[in-house]
Amino acid sequence: MTCIVLYCRPGFEKECGAEIQEKAAWNEAFGYIEILKKQGIVLYHLYNAEDGEKLIEKLPLKRLIFARQWFLSLTDRIELPSTNRVEAIVEALGTEWQYVDLRMETADTNDGKALSKFCRKLAVPLRQALRKNKIMTEQGDNDGANLHALFLSGQEVILGYSLGHNSSPHHMGIPRLKFPNQAPSRSTLKLDEAFLYFIPKKQWESRLCSGLKAVDLGAAPGGWTYQLVRRGMMVSAVDNGPMAESLMDTGQVKHYMADGFKFVPSKLNVYWLVCDMIESPKRVAKLMVKWLLHGYCKEAMFNLKLPPKGRYQEVVQDMQLIKDAFSDAGVQYELYAKHLYYDREEVTVHARLLSPAPLAKT
Ligand SMILES: C[S@@+](CC[C@H](N)C(=O)[O-])C[C@H]1O[C@@H](n2cnc3c(N)ncnc32)[C@H](O)[C@@H]1O
């Protein structure tokens, strides 16, 4: 039976499953969910095999909040022999389709990590065999199909493919970012990943460049401010807590000991609003809408903290609240949310208006 395999953060399989089921249904594709609990893997079994191709083509992965990566299965779970595994995989694939890359994958767990060593070893002869049989082409083409091999154990694999233009370029959707030693908190990686994920690199020169003004709500001790400062921005850091000395010494940061819900910029010259306050997600969502519609900022990157229960419903409601407010104001906008790798109990949202801010007073 054909299925879509989705990877998410372990522990969020239920949310990932609920989301694919709902969004697949919007595309008139129906099926049932199989969850590999605490392994960060969800299988969405389709009642109609043809719907799989339609979905991975039409439903942008960027529109899925909880899935980091996905692929469409080509095989059921294959039992591999203890020898000649490469031959068994090549035989299961046939020679009808060509792929531009091979992705060897495992669950995002400790067992999965141990298994990935085995996968790395197997990848070498497998790649050679795929090339020899012309199943994998020599030239990398970003828009071609990637071959995925999900190893559930050393003896069991699911094969499938994703489309280059609608999948993550990172292994299992996880960008490996290096923690900068000078950053005052590990949270810094969240904003680093958010910029990498939401803002196309080609536009960094104009949207993430030196000289832009930024406001960081809930800034202490300064992990997010650090990411803005290192890109040459001037930052108003708002938090009653203390900011790292190293950041204050740069001369690029002004610290306001104030309530992030009451702070208003003195001029309409702020480009970025970033917000990592641990607060009710609805309250944060409303605040972000206010900043954008009043023209207090041009773009906003913020986290919505998830409650212990009803996490998917909470994000859906918060996103709807933002969409409704933008629609009521008659503005065009870009709005995406993702449960990023460096996020834990929160999702990151990026929002910007594509038309003038209607409530801005000049
Ligand atoms: C998760 S921490 C922020 C970490 C920060 N982004 C970093 O990378 O270092 C949340 C911060 O939000 C601040 N905070 C919570 N509610 C706030 C409010 N109403 N106004 C200002 N800051 C607030 C807290 O003081 C805390 O420092």
mmCIF file of C-alpha atoms and ligand atoms in Angstrom:
data_model
loop_
_atom_site.group_PDB
_atom_site.id
_atom_site.type_symbol
_atom_site.label_atom_id
_atom_site.label_comp_id
_atom_site.label_asym_id
_atom_site.label_seq_id
_atom_site.Cartn_x
_atom_site.Cartn_y
_atom_site.Cartn_z
ATOM 1 C CA MET A 1 0.000 0.000 0.000
ATOM 2 C CA THR A 2 1.367 3.427 -0.901
ATOM 3 C CA CYS A 3 2.107 5.769 1.955
ATOM 4 C CA ILE A 4 3.624 9.137 2.599
ATOM 5 C CA VAL A 5 6.397 8.924 5.171
ATOM 6 C CA LEU A 6 6.814 12.042 7.285
ATOM 7 C CA TYR A 7 9.565 12.927 9.755
ATOM 8 C CA CYS A 8 8.885 15.116 12.763
ATOM 9 C CA ARG A 9 10.304 15.715 16.221
ATOM 10 C CA PRO A 10 9.944 12.534 18.323
ATOM 11 C CA GLY A 11 6.903 12.978 20.577
ATOM 12 C CA PHE A 12 5.025 15.065 17.980
ATOM 13 C CA GLU A 13 3.849 12.175 15.787
ATOM 14 C CA LYS A 14 0.202 12.745 16.740
ATOM 15 C CA GLU A 15 0.325 16.393 15.649
ATOM 16 C CA CYS A 16 2.181 15.526 12.455
ATOM 17 C CA GLY A 17 -0.384 12.809 11.684
ATOM 18 C CA ALA A 18 -3.401 15.013 12.416
ATOM 19 C CA GLU A 19 -1.980 17.685 10.166
ATOM 20 C CA ILE A 20 -1.247 15.507 7.132
ATOM 21 C CA GLN A 21 -4.647 13.884 7.443
ATOM 22 C CA GLU A 22 -6.379 17.255 7.468
ATOM 23 C CA LYS A 23 -4.337 18.855 4.706
ATOM 24 C CA ALA A 24 -4.473 15.750 2.506
ATOM 25 C CA ALA A 25 -8.264 15.792 2.842
ATOM 26 C CA TRP A 26 -8.312 19.407 1.589
ATOM 27 C CA ASN A 27 -6.681 17.941 -1.533
ATOM 28 C CA GLU A 28 -9.251 15.152 -1.624
ATOM 29 C CA ALA A 29 -6.710 12.496 -0.657
ATOM 30 C CA PHE A 30 -7.759 10.133 2.089
ATOM 31 C CA GLY A 31 -6.052 7.509 4.174
ATOM 32 C CA TYR A 32 -5.125 6.457 7.670
ATOM 33 C CA ILE A 33 -2.251 7.238 9.983
ATOM 34 C CA GLU A 34 0.313 4.841 11.401
ATOM 35 C CA ILE A 35 2.507 6.350 14.063
ATOM 36 C CA LEU A 36 5.941 5.047 15.027
ATOM 37 C CA LYS A 37 5.730 6.324 18.572
ATOM 38 C CA LYS A 38 8.610 8.444 19.914
ATOM 39 C CA GLN A 39 10.546 7.760 16.706
ATOM 40 C CA GLY A 40 9.525 10.914 14.871
ATOM 41 C CA ILE A 41 8.026 8.903 12.008
ATOM 42 C CA VAL A 42 4.464 8.992 10.665
ATOM 43 C CA LEU A 43 3.155 6.853 7.827
ATOM 44 C CA TYR A 44 0.086 8.157 6.032
ATOM 45 C CA HIS A 45 -1.362 5.158 4.183
ATOM 46 C CA LEU A 46 -3.379 6.262 1.173
ATOM 47 C CA TYR A 47 -6.568 4.491 0.150
ATOM 48 C CA ASN A 48 -5.868 5.493 -3.445
ATOM 49 C CA ALA A 49 -2.218 5.048 -4.509
ATOM 50 C CA GLU A 50 -2.417 7.787 -7.167
ATOM 51 C CA ASP A 51 -3.167 10.402 -4.524
ATOM 52 C CA GLY A 52 0.405 10.078 -3.251
ATOM 53 C CA GLU A 53 1.968 11.649 -6.341
ATOM 54 C CA LYS A 54 -0.673 14.358 -6.373
ATOM 55 C CA LEU A 55 0.009 15.232 -2.737
ATOM 56 C CA ILE A 56 3.799 15.449 -2.837
ATOM 57 C CA GLU A 57 3.452 17.609 -5.942
ATOM 58 C CA LYS A 58 0.568 19.874 -4.896
ATOM 59 C CA LEU A 59 0.842 20.224 -1.140
ATOM 60 C CA PRO A 60 3.905 22.355 -0.339
ATOM 61 C CA LEU A 61 6.007 20.808 2.451
ATOM 62 C CA LYS A 62 6.389 24.407 3.628
ATOM 63 C CA ARG A 63 2.675 24.371 4.452
ATOM 64 C CA LEU A 64 3.106 21.492 6.895
ATOM 65 C CA ILE A 65 4.003 22.750 10.344
ATOM 66 C CA PHE A 66 5.105 19.550 12.058
ATOM 67 C CA ALA A 67 6.738 17.583 9.223
ATOM 68 C CA ARG A 68 10.424 18.293 8.635
ATOM 69 C CA GLN A 69 10.783 16.031 5.641
ATOM 70 C CA TRP A 70 8.679 13.575 3.681
ATOM 71 C CA PHE A 71 8.736 11.075 0.852
ATOM 72 C CA LEU A 72 6.318 8.908 -1.071
ATOM 73 C CA SER A 73 6.848 5.175 -0.667
ATOM 74 C CA LEU A 74 7.782 3.013 -3.640
ATOM 75 C CA THR A 75 7.742 -0.209 -1.635
ATOM 76 C CA ASP A 76 6.180 -1.642 1.501
ATOM 77 C CA ARG A 77 8.577 -2.617 4.299
ATOM 78 C CA ILE A 78 11.165 -4.825 2.635
ATOM 79 C CA GLU A 79 12.809 -7.600 4.648
ATOM 80 C CA LEU A 80 16.475 -7.499 3.723
ATOM 81 C CA PRO A 81 18.644 -10.603 3.712
ATOM 82 C CA SER A 82 21.678 -10.567 6.022
ATOM 83 C CA THR A 83 23.966 -10.659 2.981
ATOM 84 C CA ASN A 84 23.470 -9.053 -0.456
ATOM 85 C CA ARG A 85 21.410 -6.195 0.923
ATOM 86 C CA VAL A 86 22.514 -3.915 -1.910
ATOM 87 C CA GLU A 87 21.291 -6.355 -4.544
ATOM 88 C CA ALA A 88 17.955 -6.714 -2.756
ATOM 89 C CA ILE A 89 17.435 -2.938 -2.740
ATOM 90 C CA VAL A 90 18.446 -2.533 -6.379
ATOM 91 C CA GLU A 91 16.103 -5.330 -7.378
ATOM 92 C CA ALA A 92 13.205 -3.809 -5.446
ATOM 93 C CA LEU A 93 13.694 -0.484 -7.220
ATOM 94 C CA GLY A 94 13.706 -1.770 -10.803
ATOM 95 C CA THR A 95 15.194 0.417 -13.528
ATOM 96 C CA GLU A 96 12.174 2.422 -14.616
ATOM 97 C CA TRP A 97 12.960 5.604 -12.648
ATOM 98 C CA GLN A 98 16.111 7.634 -12.105
ATOM 99 C CA TYR A 99 17.077 9.608 -9.030
ATOM 100 C CA VAL A 100 19.569 12.378 -8.459
ATOM 101 C CA ASP A 101 20.484 11.611 -4.866
ATOM 102 C CA LEU A 102 20.314 8.891 -2.230
ATOM 103 C CA ARG A 103 19.129 9.683 1.304
ATOM 104 C CA MET A 104 19.827 7.004 3.920
ATOM 105 C CA GLU A 105 17.508 7.615 6.869
ATOM 106 C CA THR A 106 16.683 6.230 10.306
ATOM 107 C CA ALA A 107 14.488 7.252 13.224
ATOM 108 C CA ASP A 108 15.670 10.361 15.105
ATOM 109 C CA THR A 109 16.354 8.302 18.270
ATOM 110 C CA ASN A 110 19.424 6.812 19.969
ATOM 111 C CA ASP A 111 18.770 3.460 18.257
ATOM 112 C CA GLY A 112 18.405 5.349 14.983
ATOM 113 C CA LYS A 113 21.763 7.052 15.532
ATOM 114 C CA ALA A 114 23.440 3.673 16.083
ATOM 115 C CA LEU A 115 21.766 2.377 12.915
ATOM 116 C CA SER A 116 22.935 5.373 10.906
ATOM 117 C CA LYS A 117 26.552 4.145 11.191
ATOM 118 C CA PHE A 118 25.489 0.952 9.444
ATOM 119 C CA CYS A 119 23.641 3.086 6.850
ATOM 120 C CA ARG A 120 26.707 5.192 6.118
ATOM 121 C CA LYS A 121 28.719 2.045 5.422
ATOM 122 C CA LEU A 122 26.013 0.558 3.239
ATOM 123 C CA ALA A 123 25.583 3.817 1.305
ATOM 124 C CA VAL A 124 28.958 3.423 -0.426
ATOM 125 C CA PRO A 125 28.312 0.139 -2.274
ATOM 126 C CA LEU A 126 24.633 1.046 -2.708
ATOM 127 C CA ARG A 127 25.483 4.307 -4.495
ATOM 128 C CA GLN A 128 27.911 2.441 -6.757
ATOM 129 C CA ALA A 129 25.285 -0.168 -7.610
ATOM 130 C CA LEU A 130 22.620 2.480 -8.264
ATOM 131 C CA ARG A 131 24.947 4.294 -10.645
ATOM 132 C CA LYS A 132 25.986 1.096 -12.368
ATOM 133 C CA ASN A 133 22.335 0.226 -12.957
ATOM 134 C CA LYS A 134 21.592 3.809 -14.062
ATOM 135 C CA ILE A 135 19.087 4.198 -11.234
ATOM 136 C CA MET A 136 21.037 7.159 -9.945
ATOM 137 C CA THR A 137 22.291 9.728 -12.445
ATOM 138 C CA GLU A 138 25.770 11.230 -12.198
ATOM 139 C CA GLN A 139 24.749 14.864 -12.313
ATOM 140 C CA GLY A 140 23.049 16.420 -9.316
ATOM 141 C CA ASP A 141 19.874 18.191 -10.363
ATOM 142 C CA ASN A 142 18.022 20.099 -7.634
ATOM 143 C CA ASP A 143 14.719 19.544 -9.309
ATOM 144 C CA GLY A 144 15.011 15.799 -9.801
ATOM 145 C CA ALA A 145 13.703 13.076 -7.526
ATOM 146 C CA ASN A 146 15.637 12.010 -4.429
ATOM 147 C CA LEU A 147 15.671 8.372 -3.447
ATOM 148 C CA HIS A 148 14.944 7.755 0.238
ATOM 149 C CA ALA A 149 15.778 4.564 2.105
ATOM 150 C CA LEU A 150 14.294 4.554 5.591
ATOM 151 C CA PHE A 151 15.932 1.834 7.677
ATOM 152 C CA LEU A 152 13.654 0.682 10.488
ATOM 153 C CA SER A 153 16.380 -1.813 11.417
ATOM 154 C CA GLY A 154 19.340 -3.399 9.668
ATOM 155 C CA GLN A 155 16.926 -5.895 8.098
ATOM 156 C CA GLU A 156 13.961 -3.714 7.269
ATOM 157 C CA VAL A 157 13.738 -0.779 4.864
ATOM 158 C CA ILE A 158 11.078 1.344 3.139
ATOM 159 C CA LEU A 159 12.089 2.856 -0.206
ATOM 160 C CA GLY A 160 10.544 5.968 -1.661
ATOM 161 C CA TYR A 161 11.200 9.307 -3.336
ATOM 162 C CA SER A 162 10.718 13.016 -2.815
ATOM 163 C CA LEU A 163 10.719 15.851 -5.322
ATOM 164 C CA GLY A 164 13.700 18.213 -5.154
ATOM 165 C CA HIS A 165 11.517 21.311 -5.361
ATOM 166 C CA ASN A 166 9.141 20.155 -2.626
ATOM 167 C CA SER A 167 11.342 18.582 0.033
ATOM 168 C CA SER A 168 13.974 19.697 2.494
ATOM 169 C CA PRO A 169 17.541 19.917 1.179
ATOM 170 C CA HIS A 170 18.747 18.769 4.625
ATOM 171 C CA HIS A 171 19.158 15.178 5.768
ATOM 172 C CA MET A 172 15.796 14.283 7.375
ATOM 173 C CA GLY A 173 14.951 18.001 7.269
ATOM 174 C CA ILE A 174 17.539 18.791 9.944
ATOM 175 C CA PRO A 175 20.060 21.564 9.320
ATOM 176 C CA ARG A 176 23.191 21.026 11.395
ATOM 177 C CA LEU A 177 24.056 24.411 12.856
ATOM 178 C CA LYS A 178 27.128 25.150 14.910
ATOM 179 C CA PHE A 179 26.575 26.792 18.270
ATOM 180 C CA PRO A 180 28.544 30.060 18.238
ATOM 181 C CA ASN A 181 30.716 30.232 21.391
ATOM 182 C CA GLN A 182 30.084 33.948 21.858
ATOM 183 C CA ALA A 183 26.280 33.534 21.911
ATOM 184 C CA PRO A 184 24.799 33.946 25.417
ATOM 185 C CA SER A 185 22.194 31.155 25.142
ATOM 186 C CA ARG A 186 21.464 28.011 23.151
ATOM 187 C CA SER A 187 18.209 29.644 21.999
ATOM 188 C CA THR A 188 20.377 31.449 19.478
ATOM 189 C CA LEU A 189 20.173 28.401 17.189
ATOM 190 C CA LYS A 190 16.387 28.774 16.947
ATOM 191 C CA LEU A 191 16.593 32.153 15.277
ATOM 192 C CA ASP A 192 19.571 31.082 13.175
ATOM 193 C CA GLU A 193 17.556 28.130 11.868
ATOM 194 C CA ALA A 194 14.443 30.285 11.404
ATOM 195 C CA PHE A 195 16.306 32.747 9.161
ATOM 196 C CA LEU A 196 17.813 29.849 7.205
ATOM 197 C CA TYR A 197 14.444 28.172 6.808
ATOM 198 C CA PHE A 198 12.091 31.102 6.108
ATOM 199 C CA ILE A 199 14.246 33.650 4.285
ATOM 200 C CA PRO A 200 15.652 32.600 0.900
ATOM 201 C CA LYS A 201 19.452 33.001 0.906
ATOM 202 C CA LYS A 202 19.295 35.110 -2.257
ATOM 203 C CA GLN A 203 17.370 37.750 -0.289
ATOM 204 C CA TRP A 204 19.598 37.870 2.777
ATOM 205 C CA GLU A 205 21.432 40.882 1.358
ATOM 206 C CA SER A 206 18.319 43.018 1.572
ATOM 207 C CA ARG A 207 16.281 41.380 4.351
ATOM 208 C CA LEU A 208 18.967 40.304 6.817
ATOM 209 C CA CYS A 209 21.597 42.898 6.249
ATOM 210 C CA SER A 210 23.746 45.284 8.186
ATOM 211 C CA GLY A 211 22.149 48.593 9.169
ATOM 212 C CA LEU A 212 18.587 47.281 9.601
ATOM 213 C CA LYS A 213 16.837 48.102 12.858
ATOM 214 C CA ALA A 214 15.374 45.304 14.954
ATOM 215 C CA VAL A 215 13.366 44.869 18.129
ATOM 216 C CA ASP A 216 13.765 41.717 20.244
ATOM 217 C CA LEU A 217 10.873 41.153 22.692
ATOM 218 C CA GLY A 218 11.786 38.832 25.571
ATOM 219 C CA ALA A 219 15.450 39.227 24.633
ATOM 220 C CA ALA A 220 17.389 38.185 27.765
ATOM 221 C CA PRO A 221 20.053 36.936 27.955
ATOM 222 C CA GLY A 222 20.455 37.667 24.245
ATOM 223 C CA GLY A 223 20.713 34.550 22.075
ATOM 224 C CA TRP A 224 18.352 36.016 19.469
ATOM 225 C CA THR A 225 19.803 39.512 19.796
ATOM 226 C CA TYR A 226 23.190 37.903 19.087
ATOM 227 C CA GLN A 227 21.921 36.665 15.688
ATOM 228 C CA LEU A 228 20.726 40.169 14.798
ATOM 229 C CA VAL A 229 23.922 41.821 16.024
ATOM 230 C CA ARG A 230 26.147 39.413 14.114
ATOM 231 C CA ARG A 231 24.295 40.411 10.949
ATOM 232 C CA GLY A 232 25.144 44.045 11.662
ATOM 233 C CA MET A 233 21.707 45.193 12.871
ATOM 234 C CA MET A 234 20.938 47.765 15.569
ATOM 235 C CA VAL A 235 18.766 46.109 18.195
ATOM 236 C CA SER A 236 16.313 47.335 20.836
ATOM 237 C CA ALA A 237 16.289 44.468 23.342
ATOM 238 C CA VAL A 238 13.202 44.421 25.549
ATOM 239 C CA ASP A 239 13.237 42.347 28.740
ATOM 240 C CA ASN A 240 13.247 42.923 32.479
ATOM 241 C CA GLY A 241 16.042 40.369 32.738
ATOM 242 C CA PRO A 242 19.722 41.211 32.188
ATOM 243 C CA MET A 243 21.368 41.129 28.770
ATOM 244 C CA ALA A 244 24.820 39.591 28.253
ATOM 245 C CA GLU A 245 27.595 42.169 28.727
ATOM 246 C CA SER A 246 29.316 41.004 25.540
ATOM 247 C CA LEU A 247 26.293 42.122 23.516
ATOM 248 C CA MET A 248 25.970 45.463 25.259
ATOM 249 C CA ASP A 249 29.693 46.072 24.569
ATOM 250 C CA THR A 250 29.091 45.900 20.811
ATOM 251 C CA GLY A 251 27.336 49.285 20.912
ATOM 252 C CA GLN A 252 24.610 47.827 18.672
ATOM 253 C CA VAL A 253 22.166 47.019 21.472
ATOM 254 C CA LYS A 254 19.908 49.252 23.532
ATOM 255 C CA HIS A 255 18.322 47.459 26.490
ATOM 256 C CA TYR A 256 14.800 48.457 27.540
ATOM 257 C CA MET A 257 13.655 47.025 30.879
ATOM 258 C CA ALA A 258 10.015 47.013 29.916
ATOM 259 C CA ASP A 259 6.971 44.851 29.295
ATOM 260 C CA GLY A 260 7.115 43.483 25.749
ATOM 261 C CA PHE A 261 3.352 43.858 25.430
ATOM 262 C CA LYS A 262 3.514 47.586 26.147
ATOM 263 C CA PHE A 263 6.702 48.527 24.298
ATOM 264 C CA VAL A 264 6.127 50.602 21.166
ATOM 265 C CA PRO A 265 8.963 51.819 18.909
ATOM 266 C CA SER A 266 9.416 55.598 18.828
ATOM 267 C CA LYS A 267 9.804 55.688 15.016
ATOM 268 C CA LEU A 268 8.456 53.591 12.136
ATOM 269 C CA ASN A 269 11.935 52.518 11.098
ATOM 270 C CA VAL A 270 12.089 48.999 12.567
ATOM 271 C CA TYR A 271 12.572 46.253 9.988
ATOM 272 C CA TRP A 272 12.596 43.091 12.155
ATOM 273 C CA LEU A 273 10.499 42.240 15.154
ATOM 274 C CA VAL A 274 11.604 39.021 16.820
ATOM 275 C CA CYS A 275 9.825 37.639 19.863
ATOM 276 C CA ASP A 276 10.643 34.692 22.109
ATOM 277 C CA MET A 277 8.552 35.620 25.167
ATOM 278 C CA ILE A 278 7.205 32.651 27.091
ATOM 279 C CA GLU A 279 3.620 33.839 27.059
ATOM 280 C CA SER A 280 0.183 32.714 25.958
ATOM 281 C CA PRO A 281 0.470 31.998 22.214
ATOM 282 C CA LYS A 282 -2.787 33.827 21.457
ATOM 283 C CA ARG A 283 -1.538 36.908 23.230
ATOM 284 C CA VAL A 284 1.706 36.782 21.267
ATOM 285 C CA ALA A 285 -0.162 36.223 17.976
ATOM 286 C CA LYS A 286 -2.340 39.317 18.616
ATOM 287 C CA LEU A 287 0.720 41.389 19.495
ATOM 288 C CA MET A 288 2.449 40.383 16.245
ATOM 289 C CA VAL A 289 -0.644 41.339 14.247
ATOM 290 C CA LYS A 290 -0.682 44.731 15.959
ATOM 291 C CA TRP A 291 2.976 45.401 15.128
ATOM 292 C CA LEU A 292 2.559 44.467 11.468
ATOM 293 C CA LEU A 293 -0.741 46.257 10.831
ATOM 294 C CA HIS A 294 0.526 49.431 12.546
ATOM 295 C CA GLY A 295 3.727 49.323 10.514
ATOM 296 C CA TYR A 296 5.850 49.073 13.673
ATOM 297 C CA CYS A 297 7.931 46.471 11.797
ATOM 298 C CA LYS A 298 8.193 45.053 8.286
ATOM 299 C CA GLU A 299 8.751 41.402 9.173
ATOM 300 C CA ALA A 300 8.135 39.394 12.317
ATOM 301 C CA MET A 301 9.715 36.137 13.482
ATOM 302 C CA PHE A 302 8.214 34.748 16.645
ATOM 303 C CA ASN A 303 7.646 31.633 18.675
ATOM 304 C CA LEU A 304 4.307 30.286 19.790
ATOM 305 C CA LYS A 305 4.701 28.187 22.927
ATOM 306 C CA LEU A 306 2.636 25.013 22.725
ATOM 307 C CA PRO A 307 0.417 23.854 25.576
ATOM 308 C CA PRO A 308 0.929 20.300 26.957
ATOM 309 C CA LYS A 309 -2.330 19.130 25.384
ATOM 310 C CA GLY A 310 -4.097 20.054 22.129
ATOM 311 C CA ARG A 311 -0.879 21.315 20.546
ATOM 312 C CA TYR A 312 -2.023 21.029 16.934
ATOM 313 C CA GLN A 313 -5.374 22.692 17.653
ATOM 314 C CA GLU A 314 -3.601 25.542 19.427
ATOM 315 C CA VAL A 315 -1.337 26.324 16.457
ATOM 316 C CA VAL A 316 -4.242 26.063 14.024
ATOM 317 C CA GLN A 317 -6.286 28.520 16.103
ATOM 318 C CA ASP A 318 -3.395 30.948 16.502
ATOM 319 C CA MET A 319 -2.609 30.904 12.795
ATOM 320 C CA GLN A 320 -6.294 31.401 12.002
ATOM 321 C CA LEU A 321 -6.433 34.365 14.367
ATOM 322 C CA ILE A 322 -3.559 35.987 12.448
ATOM 323 C CA LYS A 323 -5.059 35.166 9.032
ATOM 324 C CA ASP A 324 -8.458 36.562 10.040
ATOM 325 C CA ALA A 325 -6.921 39.781 11.323
ATOM 326 C CA PHE A 326 -4.964 40.251 8.074
ATOM 327 C CA SER A 327 -8.006 39.425 5.935
ATOM 328 C CA ASP A 328 -10.209 41.839 7.924
ATOM 329 C CA ALA A 329 -7.603 44.547 7.370
ATOM 330 C CA GLY A 330 -7.595 43.735 3.635
ATOM 331 C CA VAL A 331 -3.821 43.236 3.409
ATOM 332 C CA GLN A 332 -1.800 40.769 1.399
ATOM 333 C CA TYR A 333 0.644 38.792 3.459
ATOM 334 C CA GLU A 334 3.063 35.923 3.745
ATOM 335 C CA LEU A 335 2.607 33.659 6.762
ATOM 336 C CA TYR A 336 4.341 30.364 7.508
ATOM 337 C CA ALA A 337 4.849 28.300 10.655
ATOM 338 C CA LYS A 338 7.264 25.443 11.281
ATOM 339 C CA HIS A 339 8.241 23.215 14.147
ATOM 340 C CA LEU A 340 11.951 23.673 13.552
ATOM 341 C CA TYR A 341 14.645 21.239 14.632
ATOM 342 C CA TYR A 342 16.003 23.526 17.363
ATOM 343 C CA ASP A 343 12.481 24.266 18.653
ATOM 344 C CA ARG A 344 11.130 22.156 21.476
ATOM 345 C CA GLU A 345 7.663 22.934 22.845
ATOM 346 C CA GLU A 346 7.083 25.779 20.402
ATOM 347 C CA VAL A 347 6.649 26.502 16.737
ATOM 348 C CA THR A 348 8.285 29.366 14.889
ATOM 349 C CA VAL A 349 6.209 31.692 12.754
ATOM 350 C CA HIS A 350 7.296 34.138 10.087
ATOM 351 C CA ALA A 351 4.918 36.884 8.968
ATOM 352 C CA ARG A 352 5.203 39.904 6.712
ATOM 353 C CA LEU A 353 2.787 42.127 4.870
ATOM 354 C CA LEU A 354 3.081 42.366 1.106
ATOM 355 C CA SER A 355 0.927 45.500 0.983
ATOM 356 C CA PRO A 356 1.232 48.755 3.011
ATOM 357 C CA ALA A 357 0.440 48.584 6.727
ATOM 358 C CA PRO A 358 -3.098 50.024 6.949
ATOM 359 C CA LEU A 359 -2.871 51.421 10.477
ATOM 360 C CA ALA A 360 0.552 53.065 10.123
ATOM 361 C CA LYS A 361 0.546 56.749 11.119
ATOM 362 C CA THR A 362 3.215 58.615 9.195
HETATM 363 C C1 LIG B 1 12.982 31.973 26.366
HETATM 364 S S1 LIG B 1 13.535 33.410 27.122
HETATM 365 C C2 LIG B 1 14.230 34.300 25.779
HETATM 366 C C3 LIG B 1 15.549 33.797 25.371
HETATM 367 C C4 LIG B 1 16.187 34.694 24.348
HETATM 368 N N1 LIG B 1 15.436 34.700 23.100
HETATM 369 C C5 LIG B 1 17.586 34.248 24.044
HETATM 370 O O1 LIG B 1 17.832 33.752 22.954
HETATM 371 O O2 LIG B 1 18.455 34.390 24.916
HETATM 372 C C6 LIG B 1 12.058 34.290 27.403
HETATM 373 C C7 LIG B 1 12.281 35.693 27.913
HETATM 374 O O3 LIG B 1 11.034 36.379 27.802
HETATM 375 C C8 LIG B 1 10.988 37.332 28.836
HETATM 376 N N2 LIG B 1 9.600 37.777 28.996
HETATM 377 C C9 LIG B 1 8.516 37.037 29.309
HETATM 378 N N3 LIG B 1 7.417 37.831 29.345
HETATM 379 C C10 LIG B 1 7.838 39.072 29.029
HETATM 380 C C11 LIG B 1 7.189 40.315 28.887
HETATM 381 N N4 LIG B 1 5.875 40.452 29.076
HETATM 382 N N5 LIG B 1 7.918 41.384 28.519
HETATM 383 C C12 LIG B 1 9.239 41.285 28.307
HETATM 384 N N6 LIG B 1 9.920 40.113 28.427
HETATM 385 C C13 LIG B 1 9.224 39.035 28.788
HETATM 386 C C14 LIG B 1 11.571 36.609 30.038
HETATM 387 O O4 LIG B 1 12.067 37.541 30.973
HETATM 388 C C15 LIG B 1 12.688 35.776 29.383
HETATM 389 O O5 LIG B 1 13.935 36.419 29.488
#
